[in-house]
PDB file of C-alpha atoms in Angstrom:
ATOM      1  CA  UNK C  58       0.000   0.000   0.000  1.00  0.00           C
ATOM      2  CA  UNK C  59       2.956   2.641   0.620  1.00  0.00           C
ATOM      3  CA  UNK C  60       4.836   4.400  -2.462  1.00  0.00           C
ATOM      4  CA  UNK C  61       7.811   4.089  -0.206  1.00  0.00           C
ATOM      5  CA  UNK C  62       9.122   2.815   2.878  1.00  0.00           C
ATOM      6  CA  UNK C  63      11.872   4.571   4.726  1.00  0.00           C
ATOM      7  CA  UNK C  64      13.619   2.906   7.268  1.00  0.00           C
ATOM      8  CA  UNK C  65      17.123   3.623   9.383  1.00  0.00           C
ATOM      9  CA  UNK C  66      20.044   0.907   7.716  1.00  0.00           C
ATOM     10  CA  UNK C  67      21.278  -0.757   5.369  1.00  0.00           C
ATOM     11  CA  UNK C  68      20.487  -3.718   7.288  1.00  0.00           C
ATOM     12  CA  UNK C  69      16.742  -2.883   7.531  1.00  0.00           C
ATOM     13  CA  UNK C  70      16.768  -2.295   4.149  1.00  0.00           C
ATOM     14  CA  UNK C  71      17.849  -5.695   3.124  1.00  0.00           C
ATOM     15  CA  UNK C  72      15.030  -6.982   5.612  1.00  0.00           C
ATOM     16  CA  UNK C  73      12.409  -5.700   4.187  1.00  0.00           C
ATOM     17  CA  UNK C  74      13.269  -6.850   0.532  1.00  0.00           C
ATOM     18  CA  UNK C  75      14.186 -10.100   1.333  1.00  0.00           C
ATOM     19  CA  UNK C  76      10.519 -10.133   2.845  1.00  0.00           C
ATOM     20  CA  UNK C  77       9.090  -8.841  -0.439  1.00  0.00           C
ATOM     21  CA  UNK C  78       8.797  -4.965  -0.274  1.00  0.00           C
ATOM     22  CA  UNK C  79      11.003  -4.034  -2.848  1.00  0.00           C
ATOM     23  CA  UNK C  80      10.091   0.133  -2.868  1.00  0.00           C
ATOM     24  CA  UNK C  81      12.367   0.330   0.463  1.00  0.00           C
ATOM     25  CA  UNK C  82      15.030   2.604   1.145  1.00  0.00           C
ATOM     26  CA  UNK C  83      16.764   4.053   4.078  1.00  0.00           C
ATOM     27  CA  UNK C  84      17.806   7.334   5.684  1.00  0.00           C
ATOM     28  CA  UNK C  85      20.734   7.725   8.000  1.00  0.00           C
ATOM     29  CA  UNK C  86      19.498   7.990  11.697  1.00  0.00           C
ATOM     30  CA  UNK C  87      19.309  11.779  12.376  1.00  0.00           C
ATOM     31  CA  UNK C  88      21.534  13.303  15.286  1.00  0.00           C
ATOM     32  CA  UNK C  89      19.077  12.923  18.557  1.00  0.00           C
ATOM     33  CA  UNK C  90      19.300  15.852  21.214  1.00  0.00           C
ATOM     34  CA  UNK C  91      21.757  13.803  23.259  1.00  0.00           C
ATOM     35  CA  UNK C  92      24.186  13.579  20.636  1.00  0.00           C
ATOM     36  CA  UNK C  93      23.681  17.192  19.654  1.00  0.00           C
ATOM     37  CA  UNK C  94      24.287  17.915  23.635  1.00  0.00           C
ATOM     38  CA  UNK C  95      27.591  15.953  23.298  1.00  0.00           C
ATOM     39  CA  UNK C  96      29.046  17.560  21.214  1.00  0.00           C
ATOM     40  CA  UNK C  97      28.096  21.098  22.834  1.00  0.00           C
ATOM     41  CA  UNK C  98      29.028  19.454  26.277  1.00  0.00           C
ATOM     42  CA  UNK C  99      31.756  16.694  25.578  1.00  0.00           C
ATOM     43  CA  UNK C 100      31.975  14.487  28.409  1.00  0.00           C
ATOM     44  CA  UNK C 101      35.345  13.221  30.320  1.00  0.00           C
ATOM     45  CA  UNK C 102      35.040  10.497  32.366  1.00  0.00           C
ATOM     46  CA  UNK C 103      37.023   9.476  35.450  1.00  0.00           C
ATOM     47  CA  UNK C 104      37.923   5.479  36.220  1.00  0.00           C
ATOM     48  CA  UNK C 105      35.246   3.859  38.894  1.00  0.00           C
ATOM     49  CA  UNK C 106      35.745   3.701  42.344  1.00  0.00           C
ATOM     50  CA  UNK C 107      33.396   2.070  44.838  1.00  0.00           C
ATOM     51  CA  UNK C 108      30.148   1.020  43.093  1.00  0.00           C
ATOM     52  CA  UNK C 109      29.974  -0.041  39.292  1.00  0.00           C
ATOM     53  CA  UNK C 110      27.447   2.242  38.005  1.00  0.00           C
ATOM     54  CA  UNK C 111      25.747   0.890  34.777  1.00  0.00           C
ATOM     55  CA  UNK C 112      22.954   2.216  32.843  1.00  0.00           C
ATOM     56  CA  UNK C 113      20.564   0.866  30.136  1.00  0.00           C
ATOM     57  CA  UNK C 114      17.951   3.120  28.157  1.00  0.00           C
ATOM     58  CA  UNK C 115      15.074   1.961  25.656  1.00  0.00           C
ATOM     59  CA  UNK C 116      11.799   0.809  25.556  1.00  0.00           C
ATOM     60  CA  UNK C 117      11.131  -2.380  28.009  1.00  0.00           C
ATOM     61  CA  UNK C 118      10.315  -4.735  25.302  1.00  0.00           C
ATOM     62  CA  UNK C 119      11.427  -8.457  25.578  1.00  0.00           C
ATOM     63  CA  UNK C 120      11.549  -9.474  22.502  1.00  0.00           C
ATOM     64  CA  UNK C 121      14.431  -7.672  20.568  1.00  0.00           C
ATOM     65  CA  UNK C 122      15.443  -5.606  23.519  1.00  0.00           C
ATOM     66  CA  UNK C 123      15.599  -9.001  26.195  1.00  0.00           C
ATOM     67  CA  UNK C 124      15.537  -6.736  28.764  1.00  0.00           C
ATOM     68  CA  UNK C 125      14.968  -9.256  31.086  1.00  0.00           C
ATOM     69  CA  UNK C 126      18.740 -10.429  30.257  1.00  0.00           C
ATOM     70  CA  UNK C 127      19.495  -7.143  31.760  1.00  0.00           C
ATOM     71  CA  UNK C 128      18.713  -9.439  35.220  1.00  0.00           C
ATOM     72  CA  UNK C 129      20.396 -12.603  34.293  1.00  0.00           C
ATOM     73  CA  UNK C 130      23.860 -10.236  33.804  1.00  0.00           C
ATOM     74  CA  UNK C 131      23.244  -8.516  37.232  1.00  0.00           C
ATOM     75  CA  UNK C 132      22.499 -12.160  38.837  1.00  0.00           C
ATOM     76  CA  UNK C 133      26.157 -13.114  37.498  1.00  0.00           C
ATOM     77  CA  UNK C 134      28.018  -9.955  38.384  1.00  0.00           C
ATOM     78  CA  UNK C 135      26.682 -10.726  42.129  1.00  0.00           C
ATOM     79  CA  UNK C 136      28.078 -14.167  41.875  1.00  0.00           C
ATOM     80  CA  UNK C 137      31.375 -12.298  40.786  1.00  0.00           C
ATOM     81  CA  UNK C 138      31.294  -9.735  43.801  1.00  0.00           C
ATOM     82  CA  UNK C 139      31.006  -7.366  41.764  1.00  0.00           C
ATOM     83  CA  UNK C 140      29.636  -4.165  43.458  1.00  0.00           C
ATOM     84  CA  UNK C 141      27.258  -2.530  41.365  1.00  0.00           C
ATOM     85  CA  UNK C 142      23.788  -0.738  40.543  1.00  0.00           C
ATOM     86  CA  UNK C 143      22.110  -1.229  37.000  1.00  0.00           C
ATOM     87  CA  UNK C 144      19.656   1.574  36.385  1.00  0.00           C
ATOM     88  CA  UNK C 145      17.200   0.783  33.357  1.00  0.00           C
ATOM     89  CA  UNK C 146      15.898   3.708  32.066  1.00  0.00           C
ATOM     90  CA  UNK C 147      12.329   3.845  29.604  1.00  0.00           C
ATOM     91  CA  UNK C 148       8.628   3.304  29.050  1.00  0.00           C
ATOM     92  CA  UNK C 149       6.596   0.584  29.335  1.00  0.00           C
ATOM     93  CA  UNK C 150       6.220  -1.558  26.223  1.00  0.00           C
ATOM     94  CA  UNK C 151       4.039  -4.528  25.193  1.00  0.00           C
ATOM     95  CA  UNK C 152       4.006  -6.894  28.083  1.00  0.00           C
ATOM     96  CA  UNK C 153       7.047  -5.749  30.079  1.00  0.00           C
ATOM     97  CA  UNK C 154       6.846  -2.496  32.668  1.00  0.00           C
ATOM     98  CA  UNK C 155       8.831  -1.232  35.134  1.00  0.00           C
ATOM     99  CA  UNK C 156       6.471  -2.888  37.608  1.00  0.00           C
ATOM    100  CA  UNK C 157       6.799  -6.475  36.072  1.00  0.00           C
ATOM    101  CA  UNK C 158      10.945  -5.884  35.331  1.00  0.00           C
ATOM    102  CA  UNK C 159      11.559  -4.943  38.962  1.00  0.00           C
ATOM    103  CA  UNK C 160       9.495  -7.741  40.349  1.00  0.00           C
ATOM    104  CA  UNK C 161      11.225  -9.977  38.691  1.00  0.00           C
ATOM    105  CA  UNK C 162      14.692  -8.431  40.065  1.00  0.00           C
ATOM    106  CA  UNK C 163      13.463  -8.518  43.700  1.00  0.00           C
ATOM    107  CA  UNK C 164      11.974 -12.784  42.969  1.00  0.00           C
ATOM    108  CA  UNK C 165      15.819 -13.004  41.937  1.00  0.00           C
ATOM    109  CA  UNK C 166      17.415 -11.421  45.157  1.00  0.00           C
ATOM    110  CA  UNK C 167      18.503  -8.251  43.053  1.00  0.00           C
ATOM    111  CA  UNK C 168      16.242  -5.505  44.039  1.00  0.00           C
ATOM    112  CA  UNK C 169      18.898  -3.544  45.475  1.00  0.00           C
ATOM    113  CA  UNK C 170      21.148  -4.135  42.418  1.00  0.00           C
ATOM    114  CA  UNK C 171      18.804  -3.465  39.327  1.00  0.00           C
ATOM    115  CA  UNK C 172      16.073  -1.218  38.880  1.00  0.00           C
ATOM    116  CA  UNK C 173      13.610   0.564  36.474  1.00  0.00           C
ATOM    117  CA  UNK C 174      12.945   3.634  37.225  1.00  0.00           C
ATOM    118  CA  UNK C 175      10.771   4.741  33.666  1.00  0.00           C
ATOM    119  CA  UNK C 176      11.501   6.940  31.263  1.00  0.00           C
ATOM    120  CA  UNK C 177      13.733  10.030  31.650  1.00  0.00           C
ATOM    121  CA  UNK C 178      13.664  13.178  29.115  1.00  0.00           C
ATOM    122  CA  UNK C 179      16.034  16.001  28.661  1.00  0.00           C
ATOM    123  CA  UNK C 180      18.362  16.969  31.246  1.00  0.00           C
ATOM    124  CA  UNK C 181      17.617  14.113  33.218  1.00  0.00           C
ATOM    125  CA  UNK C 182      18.358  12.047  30.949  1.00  0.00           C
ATOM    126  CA  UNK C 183      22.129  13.278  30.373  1.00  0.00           C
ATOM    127  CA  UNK C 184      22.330  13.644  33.916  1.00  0.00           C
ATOM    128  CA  UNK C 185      21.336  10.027  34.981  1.00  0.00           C
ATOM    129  CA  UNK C 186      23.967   8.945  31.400  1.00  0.00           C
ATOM    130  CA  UNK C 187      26.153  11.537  33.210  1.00  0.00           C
ATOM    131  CA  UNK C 188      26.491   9.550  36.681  1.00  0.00           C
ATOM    132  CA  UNK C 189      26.676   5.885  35.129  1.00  0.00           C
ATOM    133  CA  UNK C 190      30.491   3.960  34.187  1.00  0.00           C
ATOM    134  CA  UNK C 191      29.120   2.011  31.505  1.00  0.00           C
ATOM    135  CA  UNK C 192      25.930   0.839  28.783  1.00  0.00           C
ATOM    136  CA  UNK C 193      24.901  -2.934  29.173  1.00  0.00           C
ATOM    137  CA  UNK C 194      22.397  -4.021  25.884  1.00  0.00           C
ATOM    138  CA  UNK C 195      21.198  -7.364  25.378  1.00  0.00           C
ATOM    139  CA  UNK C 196      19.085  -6.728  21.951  1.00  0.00           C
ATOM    140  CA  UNK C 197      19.094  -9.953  20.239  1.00  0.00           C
ATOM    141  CA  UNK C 198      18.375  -8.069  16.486  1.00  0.00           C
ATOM    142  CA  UNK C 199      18.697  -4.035  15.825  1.00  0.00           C
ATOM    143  CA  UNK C 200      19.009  -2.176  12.437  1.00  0.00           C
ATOM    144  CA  UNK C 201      20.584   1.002  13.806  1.00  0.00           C
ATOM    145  CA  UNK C 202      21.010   1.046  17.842  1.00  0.00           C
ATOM    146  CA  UNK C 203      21.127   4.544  18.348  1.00  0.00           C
ATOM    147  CA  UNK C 204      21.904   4.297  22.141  1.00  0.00           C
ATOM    148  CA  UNK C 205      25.061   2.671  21.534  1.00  0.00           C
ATOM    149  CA  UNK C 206      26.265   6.225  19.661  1.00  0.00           C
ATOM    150  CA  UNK C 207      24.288   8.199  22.330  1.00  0.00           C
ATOM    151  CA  UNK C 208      26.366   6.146  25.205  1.00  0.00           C
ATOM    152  CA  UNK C 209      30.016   6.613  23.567  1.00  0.00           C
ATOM    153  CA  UNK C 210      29.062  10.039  22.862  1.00  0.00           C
ATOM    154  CA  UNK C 211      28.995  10.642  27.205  1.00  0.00           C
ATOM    155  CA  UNK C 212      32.250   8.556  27.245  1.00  0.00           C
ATOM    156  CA  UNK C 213      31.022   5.565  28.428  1.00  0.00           C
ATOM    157  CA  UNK C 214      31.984   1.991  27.122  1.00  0.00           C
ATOM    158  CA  UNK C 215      29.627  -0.223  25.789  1.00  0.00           C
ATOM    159  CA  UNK C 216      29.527  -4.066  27.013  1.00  0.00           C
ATOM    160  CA  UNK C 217      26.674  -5.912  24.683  1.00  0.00           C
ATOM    161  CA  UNK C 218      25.946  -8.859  22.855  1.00  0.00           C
ATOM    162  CA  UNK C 219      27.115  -9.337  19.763  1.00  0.00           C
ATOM    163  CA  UNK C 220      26.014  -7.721  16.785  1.00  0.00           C
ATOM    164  CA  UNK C 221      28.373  -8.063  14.048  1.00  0.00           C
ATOM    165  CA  UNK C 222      26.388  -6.888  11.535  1.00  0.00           C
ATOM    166  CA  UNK C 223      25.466  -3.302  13.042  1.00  0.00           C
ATOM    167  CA  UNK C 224      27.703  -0.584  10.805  1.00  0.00           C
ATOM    168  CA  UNK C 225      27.777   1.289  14.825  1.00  0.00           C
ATOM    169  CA  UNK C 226      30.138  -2.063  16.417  1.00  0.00           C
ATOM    170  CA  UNK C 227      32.121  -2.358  13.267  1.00  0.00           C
ATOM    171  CA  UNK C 228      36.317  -1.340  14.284  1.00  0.00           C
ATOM    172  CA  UNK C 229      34.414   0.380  17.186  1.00  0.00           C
ATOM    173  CA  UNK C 230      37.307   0.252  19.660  1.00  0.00           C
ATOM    174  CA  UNK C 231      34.865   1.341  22.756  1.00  0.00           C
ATOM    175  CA  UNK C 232      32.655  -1.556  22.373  1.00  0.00           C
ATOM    176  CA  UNK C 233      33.143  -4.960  24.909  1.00  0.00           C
ATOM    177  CA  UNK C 234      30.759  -7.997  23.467  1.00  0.00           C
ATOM    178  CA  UNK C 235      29.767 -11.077  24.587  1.00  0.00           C
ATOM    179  CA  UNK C 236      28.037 -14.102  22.371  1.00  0.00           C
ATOM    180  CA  UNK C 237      24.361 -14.072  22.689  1.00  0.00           C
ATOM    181  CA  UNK C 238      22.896 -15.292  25.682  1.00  0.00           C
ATOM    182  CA  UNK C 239      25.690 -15.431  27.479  1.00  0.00           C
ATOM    183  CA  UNK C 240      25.585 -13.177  30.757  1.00  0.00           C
ATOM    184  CA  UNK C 241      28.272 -15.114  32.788  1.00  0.00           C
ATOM    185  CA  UNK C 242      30.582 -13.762  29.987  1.00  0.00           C
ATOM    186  CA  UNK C 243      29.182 -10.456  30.044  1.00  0.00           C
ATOM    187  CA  UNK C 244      29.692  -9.822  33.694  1.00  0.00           C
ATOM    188  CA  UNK C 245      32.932 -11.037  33.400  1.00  0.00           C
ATOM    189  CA  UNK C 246      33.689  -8.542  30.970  1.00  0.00           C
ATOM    190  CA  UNK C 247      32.111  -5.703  32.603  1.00  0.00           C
ATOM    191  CA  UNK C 248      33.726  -7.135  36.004  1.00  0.00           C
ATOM    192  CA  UNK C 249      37.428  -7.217  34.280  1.00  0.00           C
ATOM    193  CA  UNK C 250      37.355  -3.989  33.146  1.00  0.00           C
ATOM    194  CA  UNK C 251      35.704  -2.344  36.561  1.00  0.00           C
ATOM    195  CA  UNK C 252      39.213  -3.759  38.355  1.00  0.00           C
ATOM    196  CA  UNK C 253      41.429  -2.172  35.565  1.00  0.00           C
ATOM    197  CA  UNK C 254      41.063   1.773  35.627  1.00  0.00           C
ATOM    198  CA  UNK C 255      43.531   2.117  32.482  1.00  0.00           C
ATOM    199  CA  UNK C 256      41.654  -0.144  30.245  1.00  0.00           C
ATOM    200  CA  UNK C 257      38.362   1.535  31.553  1.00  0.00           C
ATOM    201  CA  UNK C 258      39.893   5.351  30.462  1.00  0.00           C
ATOM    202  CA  UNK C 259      41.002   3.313  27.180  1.00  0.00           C
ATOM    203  CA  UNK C 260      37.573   2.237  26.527  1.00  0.00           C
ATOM    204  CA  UNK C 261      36.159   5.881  27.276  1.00  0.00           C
ATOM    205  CA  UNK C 262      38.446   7.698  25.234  1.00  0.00           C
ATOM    206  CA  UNK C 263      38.219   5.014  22.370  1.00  0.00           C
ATOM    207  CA  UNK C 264      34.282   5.813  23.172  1.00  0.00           C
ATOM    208  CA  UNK C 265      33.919   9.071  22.530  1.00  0.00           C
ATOM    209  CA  UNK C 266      36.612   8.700  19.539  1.00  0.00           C
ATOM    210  CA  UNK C 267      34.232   6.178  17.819  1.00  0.00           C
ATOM    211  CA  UNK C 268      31.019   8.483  18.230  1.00  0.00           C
ATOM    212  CA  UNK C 269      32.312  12.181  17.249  1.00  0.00           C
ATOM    213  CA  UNK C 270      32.928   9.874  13.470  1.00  0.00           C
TER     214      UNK C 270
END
């Protein structure tokens, strides 16, 4: 029924013909106010000391986010002793709300560990980006994952699951991944580089490096 349909990749792009809408193209994501802010208000980040803070920001949907994986890596960075608070940040979506997500953290033990809070806007936003060491995503498929530029652009590093095929993790030097499904080797990741401040101010700078390009 459409003349056209824009989407955000390459990637998506492909998608969508190989499911049989040929009239596809795509448009380079646009800047989002964060970024713009970044590069108004670049961001320099200091090594962590005391409590990891890590920070994830989306919608709460399940089934290409996985949020709920988001719990299964805080359950294995307790097992580490790993110190830490993972804030999840964004609206409610399908069947997954901050209600049901932290529910499910406090059935596993972790309600003191990982918690979401809903969405932010604006300058609280930046300033809740602001106070965190590190992004944690768990998407299982994205086309363009816009919060992975919007995180390097603060200076934080980015610990996900792989996604070779995303143009954004491609030579991205500020990017830590684990396979799929596999949140032991996640929090070992994250927990590794919490204990080393020089590869943590590595990761930062390499970061920010990989989202002013």
């Amino acid at each position: 029924t459409l003349a056209q349909l824009i989407v955000l990749s390459p990637l998506d792009v492909a998608y969508f013909r190989l499911r049989g809408v040929t009239h596809t193209a795509y448009l380079p994501n646009p800047p989002s106010p964060l970024l713009l802010d970044a590069v108004a208000h670049p961001a320099h980040k200091r090594a962590p000391s005391g409590r990891l803070e890590l920070v994830w920001w989306g919608r709460l949907e399940q089934r290409t986010k996985q949020v709920f994986e988001l719990i299964e890596v805080a359950a294995q960075l307790r097992r580490l002793g790993c110190d830490f608070r993972l804030t999840v940040i964004g609206p409610d979506w399908d069947d997954v709300t901050a209600k049901t997500f932290n529910t499910r953290a406090r059935r596993r033990g972790l309600g003191d560990h990982v918690v979401a809070i809903g969405p932010l806007r604006g300058r609280r936003l930046i300033d809740a980006i602001d106070a965190a060491d590190a992004f944690v995503s768990t998407s299982i498929i994205e086309g363009y994952q816009l919060t992975i530029a919007e995180a390097q652009s603060r200076g934080l590093p980015v610990f996900m699951y792989e996604l070779p095929w995303l143009t954004l993790t491609q030579g991205n030097e500020g990017i830590i991944t684990a396979p799929q499904g596999d949140a032991a080797g996640l929090a070992r990741r994250i927990s590794d580089v919490a204990r080393d401040p020089e590869r943590y101010l590595a990761l930062s700078h390499a970061a920010t490096e990989a989202a002013a390009h």
